Short mmCIF file of C-alpha atoms and ligand atoms in Angstrom, two decimals:
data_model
loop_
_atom_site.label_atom_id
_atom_site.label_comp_id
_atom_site.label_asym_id
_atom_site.label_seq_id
_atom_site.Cartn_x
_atom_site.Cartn_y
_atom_site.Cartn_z
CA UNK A 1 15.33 -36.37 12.89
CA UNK A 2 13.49 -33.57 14.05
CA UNK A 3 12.94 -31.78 17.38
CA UNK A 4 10.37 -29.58 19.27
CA UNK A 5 11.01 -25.44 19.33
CA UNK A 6 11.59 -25.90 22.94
CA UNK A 7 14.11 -28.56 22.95
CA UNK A 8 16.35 -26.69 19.81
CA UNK A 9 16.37 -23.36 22.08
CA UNK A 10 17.49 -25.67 25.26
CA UNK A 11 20.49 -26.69 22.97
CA UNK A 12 21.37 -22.61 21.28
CA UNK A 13 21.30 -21.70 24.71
CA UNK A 14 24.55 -24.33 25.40
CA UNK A 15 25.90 -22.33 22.67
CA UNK A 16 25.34 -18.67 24.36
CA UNK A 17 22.61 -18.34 21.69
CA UNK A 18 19.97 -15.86 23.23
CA UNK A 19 16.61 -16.65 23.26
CA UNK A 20 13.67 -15.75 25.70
CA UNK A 21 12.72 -17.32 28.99
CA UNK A 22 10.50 -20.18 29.51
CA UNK A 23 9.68 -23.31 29.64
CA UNK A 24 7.66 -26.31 28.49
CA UNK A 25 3.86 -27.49 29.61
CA UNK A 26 2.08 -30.62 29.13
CA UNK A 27 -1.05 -29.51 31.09
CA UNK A 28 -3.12 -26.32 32.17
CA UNK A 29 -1.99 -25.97 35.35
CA UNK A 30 1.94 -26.26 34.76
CA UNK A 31 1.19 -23.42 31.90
CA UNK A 32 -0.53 -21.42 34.44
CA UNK A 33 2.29 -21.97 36.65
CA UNK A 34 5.27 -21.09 34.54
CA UNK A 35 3.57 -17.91 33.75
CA UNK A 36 3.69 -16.93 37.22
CA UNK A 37 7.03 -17.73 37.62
CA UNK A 38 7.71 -15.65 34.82
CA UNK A 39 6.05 -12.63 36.47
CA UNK A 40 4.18 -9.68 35.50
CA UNK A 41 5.73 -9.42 32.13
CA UNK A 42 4.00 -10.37 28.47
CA UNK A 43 3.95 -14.35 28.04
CA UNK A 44 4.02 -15.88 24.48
CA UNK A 45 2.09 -19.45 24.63
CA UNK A 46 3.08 -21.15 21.24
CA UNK A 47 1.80 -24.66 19.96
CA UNK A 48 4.93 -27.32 20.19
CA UNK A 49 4.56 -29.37 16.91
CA UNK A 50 7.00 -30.61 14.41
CA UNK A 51 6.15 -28.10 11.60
CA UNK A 52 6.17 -24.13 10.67
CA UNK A 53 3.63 -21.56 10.00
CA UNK A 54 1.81 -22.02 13.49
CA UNK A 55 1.61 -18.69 13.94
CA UNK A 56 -0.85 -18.39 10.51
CA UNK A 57 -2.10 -21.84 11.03
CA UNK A 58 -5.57 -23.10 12.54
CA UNK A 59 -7.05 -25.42 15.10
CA UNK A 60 -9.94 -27.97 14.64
CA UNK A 61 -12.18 -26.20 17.08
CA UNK A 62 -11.83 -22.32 15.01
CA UNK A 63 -9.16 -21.17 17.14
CA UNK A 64 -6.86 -19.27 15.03
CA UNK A 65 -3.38 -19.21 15.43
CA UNK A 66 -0.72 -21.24 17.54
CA UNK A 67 1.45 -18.50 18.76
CA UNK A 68 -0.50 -15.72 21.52
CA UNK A 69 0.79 -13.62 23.48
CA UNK A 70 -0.87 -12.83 27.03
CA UNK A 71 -0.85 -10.88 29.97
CA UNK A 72 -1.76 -13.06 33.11
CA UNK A 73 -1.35 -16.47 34.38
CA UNK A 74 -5.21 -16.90 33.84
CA UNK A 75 -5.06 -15.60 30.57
CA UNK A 76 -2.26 -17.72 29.56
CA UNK A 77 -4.29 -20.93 31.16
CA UNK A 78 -7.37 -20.13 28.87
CA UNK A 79 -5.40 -19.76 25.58
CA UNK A 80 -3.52 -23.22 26.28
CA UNK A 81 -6.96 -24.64 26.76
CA UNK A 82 -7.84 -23.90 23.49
CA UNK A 83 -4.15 -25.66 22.31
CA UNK A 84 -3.67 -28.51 24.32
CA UNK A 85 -5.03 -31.77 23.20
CA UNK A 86 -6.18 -29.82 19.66
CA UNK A 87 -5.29 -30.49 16.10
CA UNK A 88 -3.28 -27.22 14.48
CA UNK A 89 -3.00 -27.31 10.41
CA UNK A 90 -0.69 -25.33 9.20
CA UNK A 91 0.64 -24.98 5.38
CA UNK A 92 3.53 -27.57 6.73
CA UNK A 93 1.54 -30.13 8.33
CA UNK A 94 -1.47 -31.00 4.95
CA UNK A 95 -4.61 -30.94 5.92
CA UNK A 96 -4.41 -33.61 8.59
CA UNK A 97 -2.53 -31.11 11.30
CA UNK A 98 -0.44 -32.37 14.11
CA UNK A 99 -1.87 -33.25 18.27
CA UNK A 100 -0.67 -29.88 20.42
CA UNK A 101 0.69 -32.28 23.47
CA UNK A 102 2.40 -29.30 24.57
CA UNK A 103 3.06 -25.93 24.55
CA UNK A 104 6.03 -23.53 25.30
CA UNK A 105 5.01 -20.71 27.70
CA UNK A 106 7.88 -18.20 27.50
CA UNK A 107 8.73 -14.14 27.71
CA UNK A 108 6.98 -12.19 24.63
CA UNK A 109 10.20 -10.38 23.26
CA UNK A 110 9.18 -6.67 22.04
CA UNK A 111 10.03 -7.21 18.63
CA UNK A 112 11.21 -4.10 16.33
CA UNK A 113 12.88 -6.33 13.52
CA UNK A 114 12.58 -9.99 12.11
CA UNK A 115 15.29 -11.63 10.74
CA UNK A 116 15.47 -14.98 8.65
CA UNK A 117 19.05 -16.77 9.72
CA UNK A 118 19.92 -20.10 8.46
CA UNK A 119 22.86 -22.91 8.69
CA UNK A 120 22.39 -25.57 6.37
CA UNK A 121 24.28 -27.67 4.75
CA UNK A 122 24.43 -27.15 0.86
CA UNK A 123 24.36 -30.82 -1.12
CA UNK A 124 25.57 -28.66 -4.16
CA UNK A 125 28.87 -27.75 -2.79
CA UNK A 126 28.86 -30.29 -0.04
CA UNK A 127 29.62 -27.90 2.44
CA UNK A 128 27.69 -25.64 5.36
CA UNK A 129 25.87 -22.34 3.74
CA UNK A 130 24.88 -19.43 6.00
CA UNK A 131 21.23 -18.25 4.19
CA UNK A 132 19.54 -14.84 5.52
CA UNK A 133 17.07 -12.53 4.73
CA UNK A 134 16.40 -8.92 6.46
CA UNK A 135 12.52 -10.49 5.24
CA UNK A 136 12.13 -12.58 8.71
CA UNK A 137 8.95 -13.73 10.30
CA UNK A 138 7.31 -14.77 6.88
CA UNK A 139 7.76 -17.99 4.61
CA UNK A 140 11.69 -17.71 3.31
CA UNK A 141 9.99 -20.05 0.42
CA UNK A 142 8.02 -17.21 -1.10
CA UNK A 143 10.51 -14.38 -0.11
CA UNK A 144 13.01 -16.27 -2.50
CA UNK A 145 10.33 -16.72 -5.22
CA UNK A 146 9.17 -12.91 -4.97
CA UNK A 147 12.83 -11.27 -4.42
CA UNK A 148 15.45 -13.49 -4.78
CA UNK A 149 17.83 -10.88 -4.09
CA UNK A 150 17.05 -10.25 -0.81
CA UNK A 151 18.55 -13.81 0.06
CA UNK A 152 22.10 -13.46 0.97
CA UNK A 153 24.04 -16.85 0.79
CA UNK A 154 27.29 -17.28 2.78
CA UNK A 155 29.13 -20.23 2.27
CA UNK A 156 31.54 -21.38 4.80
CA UNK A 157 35.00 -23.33 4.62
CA UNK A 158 34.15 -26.49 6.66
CA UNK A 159 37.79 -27.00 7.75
CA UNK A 160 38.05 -23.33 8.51
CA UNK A 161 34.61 -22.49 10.14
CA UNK A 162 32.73 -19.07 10.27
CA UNK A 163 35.85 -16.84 9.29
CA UNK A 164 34.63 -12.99 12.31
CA UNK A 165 35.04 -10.97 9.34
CA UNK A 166 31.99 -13.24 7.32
CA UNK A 167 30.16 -12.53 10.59
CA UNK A 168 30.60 -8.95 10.96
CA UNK A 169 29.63 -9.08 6.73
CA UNK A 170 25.99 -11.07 7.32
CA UNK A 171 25.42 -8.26 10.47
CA UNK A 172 26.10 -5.47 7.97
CA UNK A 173 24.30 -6.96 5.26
CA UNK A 174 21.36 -7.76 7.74
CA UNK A 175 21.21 -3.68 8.56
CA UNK A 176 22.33 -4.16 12.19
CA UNK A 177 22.82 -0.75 13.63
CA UNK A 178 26.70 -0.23 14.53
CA UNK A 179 25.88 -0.86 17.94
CA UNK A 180 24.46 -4.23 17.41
CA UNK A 181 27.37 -5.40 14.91
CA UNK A 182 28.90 -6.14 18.12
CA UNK A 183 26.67 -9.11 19.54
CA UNK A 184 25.77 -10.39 16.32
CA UNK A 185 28.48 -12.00 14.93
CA UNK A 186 28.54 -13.80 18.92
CA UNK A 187 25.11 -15.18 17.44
CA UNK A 188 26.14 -15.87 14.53
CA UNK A 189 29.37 -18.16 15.60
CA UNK A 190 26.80 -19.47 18.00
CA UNK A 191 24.47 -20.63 15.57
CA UNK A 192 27.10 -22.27 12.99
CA UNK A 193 28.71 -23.99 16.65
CA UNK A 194 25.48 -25.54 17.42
CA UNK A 195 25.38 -26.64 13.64
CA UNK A 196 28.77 -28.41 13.86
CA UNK A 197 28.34 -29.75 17.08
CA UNK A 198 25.24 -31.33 16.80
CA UNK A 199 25.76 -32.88 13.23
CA UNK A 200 23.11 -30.99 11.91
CA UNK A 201 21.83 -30.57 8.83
CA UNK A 202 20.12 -27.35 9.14
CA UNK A 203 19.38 -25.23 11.55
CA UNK A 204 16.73 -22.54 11.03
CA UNK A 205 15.99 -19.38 13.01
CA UNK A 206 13.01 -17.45 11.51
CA UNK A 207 12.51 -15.08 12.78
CA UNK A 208 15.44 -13.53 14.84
CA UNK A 209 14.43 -10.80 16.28
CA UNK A 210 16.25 -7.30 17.54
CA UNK A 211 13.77 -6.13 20.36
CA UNK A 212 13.01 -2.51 20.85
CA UNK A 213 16.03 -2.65 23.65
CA UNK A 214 18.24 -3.45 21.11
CA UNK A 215 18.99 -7.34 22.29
CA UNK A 216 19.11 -9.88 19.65
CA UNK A 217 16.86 -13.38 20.45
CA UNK A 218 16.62 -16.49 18.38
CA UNK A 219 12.51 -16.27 19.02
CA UNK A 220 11.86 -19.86 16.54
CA UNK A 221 14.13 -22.46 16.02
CA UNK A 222 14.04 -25.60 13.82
CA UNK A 223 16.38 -28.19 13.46
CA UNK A 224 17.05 -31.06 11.20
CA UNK A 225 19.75 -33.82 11.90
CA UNK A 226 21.89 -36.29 9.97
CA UNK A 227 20.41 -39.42 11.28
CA UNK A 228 23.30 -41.21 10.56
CA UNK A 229 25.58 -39.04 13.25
CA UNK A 230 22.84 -39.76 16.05
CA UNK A 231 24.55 -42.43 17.71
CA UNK A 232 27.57 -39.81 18.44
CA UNK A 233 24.26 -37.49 20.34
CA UNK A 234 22.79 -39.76 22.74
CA UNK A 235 21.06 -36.85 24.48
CA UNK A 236 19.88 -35.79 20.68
CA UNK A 237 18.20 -39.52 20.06
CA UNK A 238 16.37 -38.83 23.85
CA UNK A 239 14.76 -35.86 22.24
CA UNK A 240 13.18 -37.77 19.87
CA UNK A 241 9.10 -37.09 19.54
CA UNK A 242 7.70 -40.50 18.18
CA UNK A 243 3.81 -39.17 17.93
CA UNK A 244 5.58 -36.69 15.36
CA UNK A 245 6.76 -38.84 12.93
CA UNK A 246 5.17 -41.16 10.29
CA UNK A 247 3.97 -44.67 11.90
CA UNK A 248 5.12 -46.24 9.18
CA UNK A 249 8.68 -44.79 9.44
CA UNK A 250 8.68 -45.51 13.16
CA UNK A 251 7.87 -48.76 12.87
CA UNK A 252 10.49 -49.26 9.54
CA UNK A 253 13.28 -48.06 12.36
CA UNK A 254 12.58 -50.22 15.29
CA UNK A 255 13.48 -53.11 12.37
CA UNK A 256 16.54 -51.21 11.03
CA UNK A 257 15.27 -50.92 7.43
CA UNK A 258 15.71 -47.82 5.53
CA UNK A 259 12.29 -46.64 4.76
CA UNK A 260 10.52 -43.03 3.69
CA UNK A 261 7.17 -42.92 3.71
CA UNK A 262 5.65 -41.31 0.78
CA UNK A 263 2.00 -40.05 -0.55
CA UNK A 264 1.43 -42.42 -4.01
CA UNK A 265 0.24 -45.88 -3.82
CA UNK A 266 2.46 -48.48 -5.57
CA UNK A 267 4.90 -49.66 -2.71
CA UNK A 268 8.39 -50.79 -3.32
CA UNK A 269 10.74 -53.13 -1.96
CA UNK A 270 14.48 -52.88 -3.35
CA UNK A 271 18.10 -53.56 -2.09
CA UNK A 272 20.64 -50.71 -2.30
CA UNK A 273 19.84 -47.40 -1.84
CA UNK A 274 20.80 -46.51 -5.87
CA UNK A 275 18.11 -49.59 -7.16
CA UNK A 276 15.37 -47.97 -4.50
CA UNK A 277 15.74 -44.61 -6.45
CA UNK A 278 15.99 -46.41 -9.97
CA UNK A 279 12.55 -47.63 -9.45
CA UNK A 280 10.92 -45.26 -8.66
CA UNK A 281 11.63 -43.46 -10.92
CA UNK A 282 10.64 -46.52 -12.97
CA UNK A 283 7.48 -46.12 -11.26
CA UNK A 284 7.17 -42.43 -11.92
CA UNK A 285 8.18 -42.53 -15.23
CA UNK A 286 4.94 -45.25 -15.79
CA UNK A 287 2.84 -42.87 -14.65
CA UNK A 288 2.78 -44.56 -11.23
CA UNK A 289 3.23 -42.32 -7.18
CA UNK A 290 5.37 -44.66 -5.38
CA UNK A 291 4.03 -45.43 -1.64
CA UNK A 292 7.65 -45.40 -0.20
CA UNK A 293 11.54 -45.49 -0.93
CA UNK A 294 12.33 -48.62 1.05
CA UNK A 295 15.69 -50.41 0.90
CA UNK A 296 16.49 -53.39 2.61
CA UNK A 297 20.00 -53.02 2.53
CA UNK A 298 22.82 -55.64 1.95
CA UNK A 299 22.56 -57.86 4.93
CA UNK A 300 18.97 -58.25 5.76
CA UNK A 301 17.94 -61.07 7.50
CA UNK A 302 14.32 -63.18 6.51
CA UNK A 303 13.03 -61.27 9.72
CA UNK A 304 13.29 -58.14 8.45
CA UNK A 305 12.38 -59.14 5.15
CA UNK A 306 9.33 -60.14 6.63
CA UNK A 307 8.79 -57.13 8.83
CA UNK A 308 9.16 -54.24 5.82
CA UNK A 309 7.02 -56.49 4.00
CA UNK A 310 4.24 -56.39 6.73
CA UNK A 311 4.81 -52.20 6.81
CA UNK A 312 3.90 -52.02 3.29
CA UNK A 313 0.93 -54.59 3.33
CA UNK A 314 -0.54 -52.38 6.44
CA UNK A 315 -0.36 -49.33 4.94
CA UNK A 316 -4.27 -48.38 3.61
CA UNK A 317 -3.11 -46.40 0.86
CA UNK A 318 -1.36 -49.72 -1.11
CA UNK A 319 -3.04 -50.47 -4.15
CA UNK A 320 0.07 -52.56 -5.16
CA UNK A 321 3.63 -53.93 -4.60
CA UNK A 322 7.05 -54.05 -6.39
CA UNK A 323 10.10 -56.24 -5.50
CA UNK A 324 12.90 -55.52 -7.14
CA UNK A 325 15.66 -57.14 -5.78
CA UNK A 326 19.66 -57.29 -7.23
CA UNK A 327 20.68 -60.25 -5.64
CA UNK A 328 24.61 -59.23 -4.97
CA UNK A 329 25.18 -59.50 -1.06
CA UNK A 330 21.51 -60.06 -0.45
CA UNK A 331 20.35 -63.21 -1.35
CA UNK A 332 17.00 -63.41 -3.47
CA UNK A 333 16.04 -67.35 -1.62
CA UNK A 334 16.15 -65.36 1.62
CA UNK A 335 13.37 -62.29 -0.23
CA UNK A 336 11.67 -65.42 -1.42
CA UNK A 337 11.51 -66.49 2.48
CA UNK A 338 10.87 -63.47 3.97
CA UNK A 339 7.55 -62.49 1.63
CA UNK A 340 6.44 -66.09 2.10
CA UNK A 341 6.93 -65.55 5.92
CA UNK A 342 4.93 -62.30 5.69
CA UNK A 343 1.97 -62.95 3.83
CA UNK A 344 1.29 -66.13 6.36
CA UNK A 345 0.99 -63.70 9.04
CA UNK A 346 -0.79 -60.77 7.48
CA UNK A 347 -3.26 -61.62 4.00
CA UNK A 348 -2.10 -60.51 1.20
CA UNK A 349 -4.92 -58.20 -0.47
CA UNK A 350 -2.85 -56.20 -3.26
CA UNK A 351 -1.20 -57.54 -6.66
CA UNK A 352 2.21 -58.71 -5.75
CA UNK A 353 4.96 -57.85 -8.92
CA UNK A 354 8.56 -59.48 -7.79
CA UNK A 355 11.69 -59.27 -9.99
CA UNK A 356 14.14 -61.38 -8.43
CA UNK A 357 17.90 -61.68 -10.55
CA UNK A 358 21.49 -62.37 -8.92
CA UNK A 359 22.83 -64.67 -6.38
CA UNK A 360 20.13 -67.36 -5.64
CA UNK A 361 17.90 -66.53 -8.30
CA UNK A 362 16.61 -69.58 -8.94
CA UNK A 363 16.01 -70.88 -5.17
CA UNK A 364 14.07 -67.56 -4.64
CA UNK A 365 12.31 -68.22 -7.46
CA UNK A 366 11.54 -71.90 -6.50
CA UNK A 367 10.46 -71.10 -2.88
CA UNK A 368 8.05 -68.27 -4.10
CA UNK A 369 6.19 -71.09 -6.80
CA UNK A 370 6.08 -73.77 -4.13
CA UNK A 371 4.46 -71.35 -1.79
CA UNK A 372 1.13 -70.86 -3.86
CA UNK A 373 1.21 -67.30 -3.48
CA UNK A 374 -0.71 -65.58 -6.17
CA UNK A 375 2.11 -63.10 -7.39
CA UNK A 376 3.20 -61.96 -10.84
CA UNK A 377 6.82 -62.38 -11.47
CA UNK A 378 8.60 -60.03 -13.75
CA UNK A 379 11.82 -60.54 -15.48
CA UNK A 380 12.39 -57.59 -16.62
CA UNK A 381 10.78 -53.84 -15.76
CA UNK A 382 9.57 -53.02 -19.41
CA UNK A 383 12.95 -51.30 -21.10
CA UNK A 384 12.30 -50.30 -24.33
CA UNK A 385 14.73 -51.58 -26.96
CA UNK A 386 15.35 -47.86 -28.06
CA UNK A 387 17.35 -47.29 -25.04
CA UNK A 388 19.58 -49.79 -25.39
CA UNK A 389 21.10 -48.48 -28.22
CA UNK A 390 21.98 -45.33 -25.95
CA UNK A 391 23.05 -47.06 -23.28
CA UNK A 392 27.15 -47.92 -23.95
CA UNK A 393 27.47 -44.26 -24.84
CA UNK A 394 25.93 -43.29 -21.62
CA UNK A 395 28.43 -45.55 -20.01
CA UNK A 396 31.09 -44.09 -21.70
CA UNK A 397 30.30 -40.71 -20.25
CA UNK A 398 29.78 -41.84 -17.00
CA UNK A 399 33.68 -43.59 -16.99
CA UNK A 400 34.66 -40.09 -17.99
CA UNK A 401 36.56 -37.59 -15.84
CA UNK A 402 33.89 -35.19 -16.40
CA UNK A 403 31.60 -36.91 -14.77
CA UNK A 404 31.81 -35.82 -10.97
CA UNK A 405 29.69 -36.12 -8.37
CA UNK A 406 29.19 -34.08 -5.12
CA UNK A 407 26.90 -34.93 -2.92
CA UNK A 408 24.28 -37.64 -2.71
CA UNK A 409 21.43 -35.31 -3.71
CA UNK A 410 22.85 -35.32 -6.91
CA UNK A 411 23.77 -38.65 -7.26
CA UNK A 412 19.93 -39.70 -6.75
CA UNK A 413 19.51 -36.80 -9.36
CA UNK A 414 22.29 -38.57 -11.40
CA UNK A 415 20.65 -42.08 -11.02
CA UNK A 416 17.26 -40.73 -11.74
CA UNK A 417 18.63 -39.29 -15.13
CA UNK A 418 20.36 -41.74 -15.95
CA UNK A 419 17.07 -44.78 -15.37
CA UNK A 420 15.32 -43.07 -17.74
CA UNK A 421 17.42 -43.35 -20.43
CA UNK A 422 19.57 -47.07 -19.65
CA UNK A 423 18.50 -50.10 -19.89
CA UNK A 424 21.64 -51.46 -17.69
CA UNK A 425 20.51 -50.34 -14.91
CA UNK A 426 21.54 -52.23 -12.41
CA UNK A 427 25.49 -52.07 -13.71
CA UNK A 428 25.21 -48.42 -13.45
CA UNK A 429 23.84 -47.79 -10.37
CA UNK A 430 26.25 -50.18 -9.05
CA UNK A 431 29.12 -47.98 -10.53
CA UNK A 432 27.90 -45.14 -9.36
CA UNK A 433 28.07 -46.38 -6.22
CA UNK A 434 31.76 -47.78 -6.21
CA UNK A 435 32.05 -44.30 -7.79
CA UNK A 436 30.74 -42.37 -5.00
CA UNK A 437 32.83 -44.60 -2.30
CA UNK A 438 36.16 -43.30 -4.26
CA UNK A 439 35.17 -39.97 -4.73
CA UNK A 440 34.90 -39.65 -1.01
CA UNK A 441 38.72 -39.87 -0.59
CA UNK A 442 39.52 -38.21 -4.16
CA UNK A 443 37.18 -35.24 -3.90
CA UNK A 444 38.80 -31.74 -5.05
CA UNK A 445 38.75 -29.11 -2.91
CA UNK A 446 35.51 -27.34 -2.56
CA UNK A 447 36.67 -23.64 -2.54
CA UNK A 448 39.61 -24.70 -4.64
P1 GDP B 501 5.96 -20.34 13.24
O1 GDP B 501 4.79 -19.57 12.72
O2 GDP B 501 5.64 -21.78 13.46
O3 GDP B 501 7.17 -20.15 12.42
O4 GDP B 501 6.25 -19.76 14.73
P2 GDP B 501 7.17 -18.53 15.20
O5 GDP B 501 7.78 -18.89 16.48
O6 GDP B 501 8.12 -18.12 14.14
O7 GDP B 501 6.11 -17.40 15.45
C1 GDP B 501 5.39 -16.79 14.40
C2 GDP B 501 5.35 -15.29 14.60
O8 GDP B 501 4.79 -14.98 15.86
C3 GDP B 501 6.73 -14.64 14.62
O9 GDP B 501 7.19 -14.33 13.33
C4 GDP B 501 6.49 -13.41 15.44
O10 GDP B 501 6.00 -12.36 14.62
C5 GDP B 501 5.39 -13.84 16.39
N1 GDP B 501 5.99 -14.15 17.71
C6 GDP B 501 6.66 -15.27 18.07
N2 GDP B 501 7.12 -15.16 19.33
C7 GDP B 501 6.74 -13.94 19.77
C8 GDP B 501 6.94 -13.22 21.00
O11 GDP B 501 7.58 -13.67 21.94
N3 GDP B 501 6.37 -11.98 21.07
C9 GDP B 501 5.67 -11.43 20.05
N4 GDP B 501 5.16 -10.21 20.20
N5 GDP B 501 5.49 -12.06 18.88
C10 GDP B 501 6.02 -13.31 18.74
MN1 MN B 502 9.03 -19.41 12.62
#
């Protein structure tokens, strides 16, 4: 989940994390109004959207830009005119943009320096990672493409936390004048709190600045958290922002299915996480764009079924639809049930390919002939014989010690490897997932 710049720097500042004055407005006359309060001082009005680059980015009507800074109240009611109620596109947001509901009217900092900080947490090492650049203010994307050396990476002990002497190493290493290697590192330890705290998975601050007076201000924030930690952050889940996020997704959520809206076309329905990935890379390796990575988990019921089902019939960009369903906890009668249940409700106007195998096979594949529906059922997903020769070995090598794995990232890495070249598919992704359960109790040390 994601949340507005305002919101993050409400939550740095429980943290002693400076940032600048201000506050949030919804309308003209509350922007007006918070600039007065302010006083006579600069005012930065900046677009409130879920994605970067607002400052370079450009509204539907010509405005340019969705960071200004102005001088009076008035002023700073005519430049939220031009934001409010406007589409910005930025190089984050595709070509559609994002609706400015609101913007953030706050104290312009006088900005000498910008810095790129970062807490995230690395899949590689499965552990947090400090990243920062003395190259703030601009895309960290192309900084690391252009000079890759003028990214420094500081990974941190998660048992052990942000160790002062790492902090007082980034504030060197960021050029901080003597004077200033004093408040950093405060930042710094404020930054990776918030992090921990919060559950997050990253949070960004690009830029942080060091104002002509020598203060140092978070002046952006972005944050990203585990979704799966929300329920420990009720005031997190409050911030949520649905008009940010995909329709599809919000809708996949209110009906607890696991679901990722993507940009291709062919839409999948699978059980198991591991399976979801398998095909699509099936899909990808076919020359196909999957529409979405949607698992249904274990224990869905025919209601749910039926409601993922309707997601993916809705969605305009469809031109097809895969089932693929391991019948293990799940049962394939109650798939059968729920896509019968579905396409009553909502007509069916896209070929329909189900694979159905495991527990209740043949009941799922008796309900879905009785029904009438026109639907081509698969057996199996077109594995060439070549592969199956390769596939014990494979197996082998997975059962190995030398076979470790990390982090989920590279498990779904793992899995997608290993789908191109197995025809056993399903055995192996179930492995690797008994694997990964163990390996969360036997994992070596990280900095061992
Ligand atoms: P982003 O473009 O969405 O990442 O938005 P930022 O908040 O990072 O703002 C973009 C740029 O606008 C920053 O890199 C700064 O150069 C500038 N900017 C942001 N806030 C202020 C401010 O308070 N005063 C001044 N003078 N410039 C600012
Ligand atoms: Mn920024």
């Amino acid at each position: 989940m994601n949340i507005h710049e305002y919101q993050a720097k409400e939550l740095l500042q429980k943290f002693d994390v400076a940032t600048t004055r201000g506050r949030v407005a919804a309308t003209l006359d509350e922007a007006e109004q918070i600039a007065r309060e302010l006083g006579d001082i600069d005012i930065v009005v900046k677009a409130q959207i879920h994605a970067g680059g607002r400052g370079k980015g450009k509204f539907n009507n010509g405005f340019k830009g969705g960071v200004h800074v102005r001088k009076t109240p008035d002023e700073v009611r005519d430049v939220a005119a031009k934001m409010l109620g406007q589409i910005l596109v930025t190089h984050q947001t595709g070509p559609a943009g994002r609706l400015v509901n609101k913007v953030l009217v706050a104290e312009s900092a006088d900005i000498a320096r910008e810095i790129y900080f970062a807490v995230l947490l690395d899949r590689a090492t499965a552990a947090p990672l400090i990243v920062a650049s003395t190259e703030g203010g601009v895309e960290i994307e192309a900084v690391a493409a252009k000079s890759p050396e003028k990214i420094i990476r500081e990974p941190i002990e998660p048992l052990a936390g942000l160790q002062p002497y790492q902090a007082r190493k980034l504030a060197k290493q960021l050029g901080f004048e003597s004077s200033q290697v004093k408040n950093a590192p405060k930042l710094f330890e404020g930054l990776y709190r918030t992090f921990i705290a919060y559950d997050c998975s990253m949070v960004e601050v690009n830029p942080l600045v060091i104002t002509k007076k020598s203060e140092v201000l978070a002046l952006d924030a972005k944050f990203n958290f585990d979704d799966n930690a929300l329920y420990r952050h009720p005031e997190i889940a409050a911030m949520r922002d649905r008009a940010e996020e995909d329709p599809r997704e919000v809708e996949a959520s209110k009906h607890g299915l696991n679901y990722i809206g993507l940009d291709g076309n062919i839409a999948c329905l699978v059980n198991g996480a591991g399976l979801a990935m398998a095909t699509m890379d099936i899909i990808k390796f076919y020359g196909g764009e999957p529409a979405n990575f949607l698992d249904v988990g274990g224990g869905a019921t025919e209601e749910q079924v039926t409601e993922a089902f309707k997601i993916l019939i809705a969605d305009k960009k469809v031109k097809a639809i895969l089932v693929n369903i391991f019948g293990g906890i799940m049962k394939c009668d109650v798939i059968a049930q729920g896509i019968i249940d579905a396409a009553k409700t909502v007509k069916l106007s896209v070929p329909l390919v189900v694979r159905l195998e495991g527990t209740n096979v043949e009941r799922g594949k008796q309900l879905l002939k009785e029904s009438g529906l026109a639907l081509i059922a698969a057996d199996d997903l077109g594995f060439e014989p070549a592969w199956r020769d390769r596939s014990p070995q494979l197996v082998d090598v997975i059962r190995s010690d030398r076979f470790r794995i990390v982090s989920e990232h590279q498990r779904a890495r793992e899995i997608q490897t290993l789908g191109r070249a197995t025809c056993d598919l399903v055995e192996i992704v179930l492995f690797l997932q008994q694997r990964v359960r163990r390996d969360v109790f036997e994992r070596e040390p990280v900095f061992a």
